[in-house]
GROMACS .gro file of C-alpha atoms in nm:
model
  285
    1MET     CA    1   5.714   7.208   8.709
    2THR     CA    2   5.861   7.349   8.442
    3PHE     CA    3   5.796   7.267   8.027
    4THR     CA    4   6.016   7.369   7.778
    5ALA     CA    5   5.816   7.467   7.491
    6VAL     CA    6   5.980   7.332   7.127
    7PRO     CA    7   5.875   7.628   6.742
    8ALA     CA    8   5.670   7.420   6.531
    9SER     CA    9   5.576   7.680   6.210
   10ALA     CA   10   5.805   7.772   5.965
   11GLY     CA   11   5.580   8.037   5.877
   12VAL     CA   12   5.636   8.436   6.166
   13HIS     CA   13   5.324   8.604   6.239
   14ALA     CA   14   5.348   8.998   6.344
   15LEU     CA   15   5.045   8.877   6.609
   16GLY     CA   16   4.916   8.557   6.609
   17GLU     CA   17   4.617   8.450   6.846
   18GLY     CA   18   4.372   8.255   6.852
   19PRO     CA   19   4.518   7.846   6.774
   20VAL     CA   20   4.175   7.651   6.796
   21TRP     CA   21   4.192   7.267   6.667
   22ASP     CA   22   3.861   7.109   6.492
   23ALA     CA   23   3.889   6.765   6.569
   24ALA     CA   24   3.614   6.593   6.286
   25ARG     CA   25   3.873   6.782   6.010
   26GLN     CA   26   4.247   6.695   6.220
   27ARG     CA   27   4.344   7.015   6.176
   28LEU     CA   28   4.428   7.322   6.340
   29LEU     CA   29   4.294   7.683   6.290
   30TRP     CA   30   4.481   8.043   6.453
   31VAL     CA   31   4.504   8.418   6.299
   32ASP     CA   32   4.666   8.660   6.243
   33ILE     CA   33   4.505   8.977   6.340
   34VAL     CA   34   4.747   9.221   6.198
   35ALA     CA   35   4.736   9.022   5.881
   36GLY     CA   36   4.407   9.000   5.881
   37THR     CA   37   4.560   8.674   5.779
   38VAL     CA   38   4.318   8.313   5.907
   39TYR     CA   39   4.564   8.007   5.879
   40GLU     CA   40   4.371   7.624   5.871
   41GLY     CA   41   4.717   7.403   5.916
   42ARG     CA   42   4.814   7.031   6.004
   43LEU     CA   43   5.003   6.862   6.305
   44TYR     CA   44   5.254   6.632   6.246
   45GLY     CA   45   5.446   6.540   6.591
   46ASP     CA   46   5.513   6.812   6.718
   47ALA     CA   47   5.527   7.063   6.474
   48ILE     CA   48   5.282   7.211   6.247
   49THR     CA   49   5.239   7.281   5.882
   50VAL     CA   50   4.986   7.533   5.701
   51THR     CA   51   4.731   7.376   5.446
   52GLY     CA   52   4.552   7.713   5.344
   53SER     CA   53   4.511   8.091   5.427
   54HIS     CA   54   4.214   8.313   5.378
   55ALA     CA   55   4.323   8.683   5.384
   56PHE     CA   56   4.003   8.954   5.480
   57ASP     CA   57   4.026   9.359   5.465
   58GLY     CA   58   4.148   9.474   5.846
   59THR     CA   59   4.233   9.287   6.116
   60VAL     CA   60   4.098   8.910   6.233
   61GLY     CA   61   4.055   8.885   6.582
   62ALA     CA   62   3.953   8.555   6.654
   63VAL     CA   63   3.782   8.269   6.436
   64ALA     CA   64   3.597   7.980   6.597
   65VAL     CA   65   3.452   7.646   6.368
   66ALA     CA   66   3.129   7.484   6.335
   67ALA     CA   67   3.069   7.074   6.282
   68ASP     CA   68   3.082   7.112   5.887
   69GLY     CA   69   3.290   7.321   5.879
   70THR     CA   70   3.224   7.654   5.769
   71LEU     CA   71   3.414   7.883   5.900
   72LEU     CA   72   3.318   8.197   6.223
   73VAL     CA   73   3.569   8.531   6.197
   74ALA     CA   74   3.585   8.828   6.349
   75GLY     CA   75   3.674   9.093   6.136
   76GLN     CA   76   3.782   9.440   6.228
   77SER     CA   77   3.385   9.534   6.412
   78THR     CA   78   3.177   9.238   6.258
   79LEU     CA   79   3.128   8.910   6.215
   80ILE     CA   80   3.154   8.639   5.952
   81ARG     CA   81   3.044   8.357   5.844
   82VAL     CA   82   3.304   8.159   5.536
   83GLY     CA   83   3.180   7.906   5.438
   84THR     CA   84   3.312   7.587   5.329
   85ASP     CA   85   3.190   7.725   4.962
   86GLY     CA   86   3.435   7.975   5.050
   87SER     CA   87   3.086   8.242   5.078
   88ARG     CA   88   3.101   8.484   5.312
   89LYS     CA   89   2.834   8.672   5.462
   90GLU     CA   90   2.855   8.934   5.793
   91LEU     CA   91   2.643   8.821   6.008
   92ALA     CA   92   2.655   9.099   6.278
   93ARG     CA   93   2.845   9.417   6.365
   94VAL     CA   94   2.960   9.458   6.728
   95LEU     CA   95   3.176   9.760   6.711
   96PRO     CA   96   2.975  10.071   6.592
   97GLU     CA   97   3.100  10.280   6.253
   98GLY     CA   98   3.385  10.455   6.307
   99VAL     CA   99   3.497  10.334   6.701
  100ARG     CA  100   3.841  10.301   6.731
  101SER     CA  101   3.863   9.934   6.834
  102ARG     CA  102   3.853   9.646   6.699
  103LEU     CA  103   3.770   9.302   6.768
  104ASN     CA  104   4.007   9.043   6.960
  105ASP     CA  105   4.034   8.729   7.150
  106GLY     CA  106   3.741   8.525   7.132
  107ALA     CA  107   3.598   8.159   7.230
  108VAL     CA  108   3.284   7.926   7.204
  109ASP     CA  109   3.046   7.865   7.541
  110PRO     CA  110   2.965   7.490   7.627
  111ALA     CA  111   2.636   7.536   7.447
  112GLY     CA  112   2.816   7.695   7.099
  113ARG     CA  113   2.773   8.044   7.172
  114PHE     CA  114   3.048   8.194   7.018
  115LEU     CA  115   3.207   8.514   7.233
  116ILE     CA  116   3.422   8.814   7.172
  117GLY     CA  117   3.615   9.126   7.289
  118SER     CA  118   3.809   9.400   7.193
  119LEU     CA  119   4.024   9.639   7.227
  120ALA     CA  120   4.078  10.026   7.205
  121GLN     CA  121   4.358  10.189   6.954
  122ASP     CA  122   4.334  10.518   7.102
  123ASP     CA  123   4.382  10.677   7.458
  124ARG     CA  124   3.980  10.574   7.553
  125HIS     CA  125   3.997  10.403   7.873
  126GLY     CA  126   3.705  10.034   8.068
  127GLN     CA  127   3.491  10.112   7.723
  128GLU     CA  128   3.569   9.821   7.555
  129VAL     CA  129   3.326   9.479   7.570
  130LEU     CA  130   3.289   9.153   7.583
  131ALA     CA  131   2.999   9.004   7.320
  132ARG     CA  132   2.795   8.729   7.278
  133LEU     CA  133   2.647   8.564   6.986
  134ASP     CA  134   2.337   8.344   7.034
  135GLY     CA  135   2.249   8.271   6.668
  136THR     CA  136   2.208   8.557   6.483
  137SER     CA  137   2.109   8.800   6.868
  138LEU     CA  138   2.373   8.962   6.971
  139THR     CA  139   2.398   9.028   7.338
  140TYR     CA  140   2.700   9.280   7.529
  141LEU     CA  141   2.743   9.064   7.849
  142ASP     CA  142   3.038   9.344   7.992
  143THR     CA  143   3.047   9.693   7.819
  144ASP     CA  144   3.388   9.856   8.066
  145LEU     CA  145   3.671   9.676   8.007
  146VAL     CA  146   4.043   9.791   7.857
  147LEU     CA  147   4.183   9.561   7.699
  148SER     CA  148   3.909   9.184   7.638
  149ASN     CA  149   4.138   8.886   7.596
  150GLY     CA  150   4.103   8.457   7.724
  151LEU     CA  151   3.759   8.269   7.756
  152ALA     CA  152   3.720   7.990   7.934
  153TRP     CA  153   3.510   7.743   8.098
  154VAL     CA  154   3.560   7.536   8.465
  155ASP     CA  155   3.298   7.350   8.605
  156GLY     CA  156   2.956   7.588   8.439
  157ARG     CA  157   3.117   7.910   8.489
  158LEU     CA  158   3.333   8.175   8.261
  159TYR     CA  159   3.663   8.266   8.365
  160SER     CA  160   3.739   8.608   8.071
  161VAL     CA  161   4.051   8.784   8.088
  162ASP     CA  162   4.070   9.209   8.134
  163THR     CA  163   4.511   9.238   7.995
  164VAL     CA  164   4.568   9.607   8.082
  165PRO     CA  165   4.482   9.553   8.532
  166GLY     CA  166   4.585   9.164   8.494
  167THR     CA  167   4.235   9.003   8.579
  168ILE     CA  168   4.010   8.738   8.544
  169TRP     CA  169   3.712   8.746   8.557
  170VAL     CA  170   3.513   8.465   8.688
  171ARG     CA  171   3.164   8.413   8.673
  172ASP     CA  172   2.847   8.149   8.679
  173TYR     CA  173   2.706   8.104   8.304
  174ASP     CA  174   2.446   7.821   8.277
  175ALA     CA  175   2.542   7.686   8.003
  176GLU     CA  176   2.188   7.591   7.864
  177THR     CA  177   2.037   7.883   7.929
  178GLY     CA  178   2.343   8.185   7.891
  179GLU     CA  179   2.228   8.260   8.212
  180THR     CA  180   2.533   8.453   8.349
  181GLY     CA  181   2.581   8.539   8.751
  182PRO     CA  182   2.736   8.841   8.873
  183ARG     CA  183   3.062   8.931   8.697
  184ARG     CA  184   3.364   8.872   9.050
  185GLU     CA  185   3.724   8.894   9.034
  186ALA     CA  186   3.919   8.581   8.973
  187PHE     CA  187   4.284   8.642   9.089
  188THR     CA  188   4.471   8.947   8.964
  189ILE     CA  189   4.810   8.873   8.784
  190THR     CA  190   5.055   9.152   8.874
  191ASP     CA  191   5.366   8.931   8.693
  192GLY     CA  192   5.374   9.077   8.322
  193SER     CA  193   5.031   9.074   8.107
  194PRO     CA  194   4.735   8.713   8.063
  195ASP     CA  195   4.678   8.706   7.735
  196GLY     CA  196   4.505   8.424   7.585
  197MET     CA  197   4.387   8.067   7.786
  198CYS     CA  198   4.248   7.767   7.776
  199ALA     CA  199   4.107   7.535   8.041
  200ASP     CA  200   4.226   7.182   8.022
  201ALA     CA  201   4.054   6.837   8.202
  202GLU     CA  202   4.137   6.838   8.508
  203GLY     CA  203   4.005   7.212   8.577
  204ASN     CA  204   4.284   7.464   8.568
  205LEU     CA  205   4.375   7.770   8.326
  206TRP     CA  206   4.639   7.791   8.128
  207ILE     CA  207   4.710   8.181   8.061
  208ALA     CA  208   4.937   8.308   7.789
  209ASN     CA  209   5.187   8.614   7.930
  210TRP     CA  210   5.267   8.855   7.735
  211GLY     CA  211   5.558   8.996   7.765
  212LEU     CA  212   5.724   8.727   8.008
  213GLY     CA  213   5.733   8.499   7.756
  214ARG     CA  214   5.588   8.204   7.835
  215VAL     CA  215   5.261   8.013   7.951
  216GLU     CA  216   5.070   8.031   8.314
  217CYS     CA  217   4.915   7.723   8.429
  218ARG     CA  218   4.674   7.797   8.716
  219SER     CA  219   4.442   7.663   9.025
  220THR     CA  220   4.063   7.867   8.861
  221ALA     CA  221   4.190   8.082   9.205
  222GLY     CA  222   4.557   8.147   9.040
  223LYS     CA  223   4.769   7.948   9.249
  224LEU     CA  224   5.133   7.827   9.012
  225LEU     CA  225   5.134   7.555   8.968
  226GLY     CA  226   5.333   7.510   8.605
  227VAL     CA  227   5.521   7.681   8.342
  228VAL     CA  228   5.586   7.711   7.977
  229GLU     CA  229   5.929   7.893   7.833
  230THR     CA  230   5.882   7.945   7.456
  231GLY     CA  231   6.165   8.207   7.432
  232ALA     CA  232   5.942   8.441   7.286
  233PRO     CA  233   5.850   8.795   7.487
  234HIS     CA  234   5.540   8.786   7.343
  235THR     CA  235   5.363   8.519   7.410
  236SER     CA  236   4.987   8.490   7.300
  237CYS     CA  237   4.769   8.239   7.347
  238PRO     CA  238   4.711   7.842   7.429
  239ALA     CA  239   4.567   7.572   7.282
  240PHE     CA  240   4.487   7.201   7.384
  241ALA     CA  241   4.536   6.983   6.964
  242GLY     CA  242   4.581   6.647   6.821
  243PRO     CA  243   4.446   6.306   6.819
  244ASP     CA  244   4.448   6.295   7.194
  245LEU     CA  245   4.455   6.716   7.227
  246ASP     CA  246   4.752   6.673   7.473
  247VAL     CA  247   4.962   6.859   7.242
  248LEU     CA  248   5.011   7.201   7.443
  249VAL     CA  249   4.969   7.471   7.021
  250ILE     CA  250   5.150   7.847   7.141
  251THR     CA  251   5.130   8.083   6.975
  252THR     CA  252   5.373   8.430   6.975
  253ALA     CA  253   5.452   8.771   6.853
  254THR     CA  254   5.669   9.020   6.653
  255THR     CA  255   5.415   9.231   6.704
  256GLY     CA  256   5.642   9.578   7.002
  257LEU     CA  257   5.964   9.405   6.985
  258SER     CA  258   6.236   9.632   6.854
  259GLU     CA  259   6.440   9.298   6.771
  260PRO     CA  260   6.240   8.973   6.706
  261GLY     CA  261   6.444   8.729   6.721
  262PRO     CA  262   6.418   8.466   6.538
  263ASP     CA  263   6.144   8.231   6.759
  264ASP     CA  264   5.928   8.512   6.762
  265GLY     CA  265   5.628   8.509   6.539
  266ARG     CA  266   5.641   8.135   6.537
  267LEU     CA  267   5.386   7.850   6.706
  268PHE     CA  268   5.523   7.654   6.958
  269THR     CA  269   5.448   7.376   7.058
  270ALA     CA  270   5.463   7.197   7.443
  271ARG     CA  271   5.446   6.832   7.574
  272VAL     CA  272   5.285   6.944   7.950
  273GLY     CA  273   5.157   6.602   8.103
  274VAL     CA  274   4.807   6.662   8.081
  275ARG     CA  275   4.515   6.638   7.785
  276GLY     CA  276   4.278   6.952   7.729
  277LEU     CA  277   3.866   6.989   7.645
  278PRO     CA  278   3.761   6.939   7.317
  279ALA     CA  279   3.674   7.330   7.202
  280PRO     CA  280   3.323   7.340   7.123
  281TYR     CA  281   3.113   7.443   6.768
  282TRP     CA  282   3.025   7.691   6.693
  283ASN     CA  283   2.589   7.592   6.640
  284PRO     CA  284   2.527   7.955   6.372
  285PHE     CA  285   2.179   7.839   6.446
   0.00000   0.00000   0.00000
């Protein structure tokens, strides 16, 4: 099945990424990585209105939210807690000082731990990480990635994207204990570049395809089940939002485009006939 997404935001982002639906406050969170900004917004039907923002020095790779509204922000190389009063505290350094990498896509696991990946900003290859914050303890699940990207949990397994080789990895994942099984290849996407990812309530993956301007719905074995066209070549990340989790929100970017079109960098929305899974809240303890 093919769906067409519609532009939903007035603002244009250099590198929009990481939409998260905060059900308790009926708000959407997302980031502009290059601008170093976390945005808050409201969803009105299929339109999104910005209601607030948080600016940081350097890049911002991802944002997560706790049950009380506290934010966890992935800065250039550290994880930062942003209280509901606006206070900020560095919780953990993920990347060593002096390394030319930055934090990229992140997500909260079913038990409230936060996972975050990285990408190189030089010509190093295969040295990027996927790390997990559990309270104040940091664990590295992978240290050999090229460009760590989208994350999703389906049926007790963690699916993760390594964009440059186009690989979607899978491993068993015990949310209660945090134990993980060996990483193995679930499937590879060779047409375009897989980017951000989420899962729906039926157990399928929705993967943004950077370069092809679309989000692809695939089974966990890689079978292509549907496509959402955005018309914005640099489509970066999807997430289900709204009171019924039936609106697919999609971020896009102008970064890397020599002549961006009028809708490049905007947020898009689409109704795709399925619902998403509730986004787990980050557990800071």
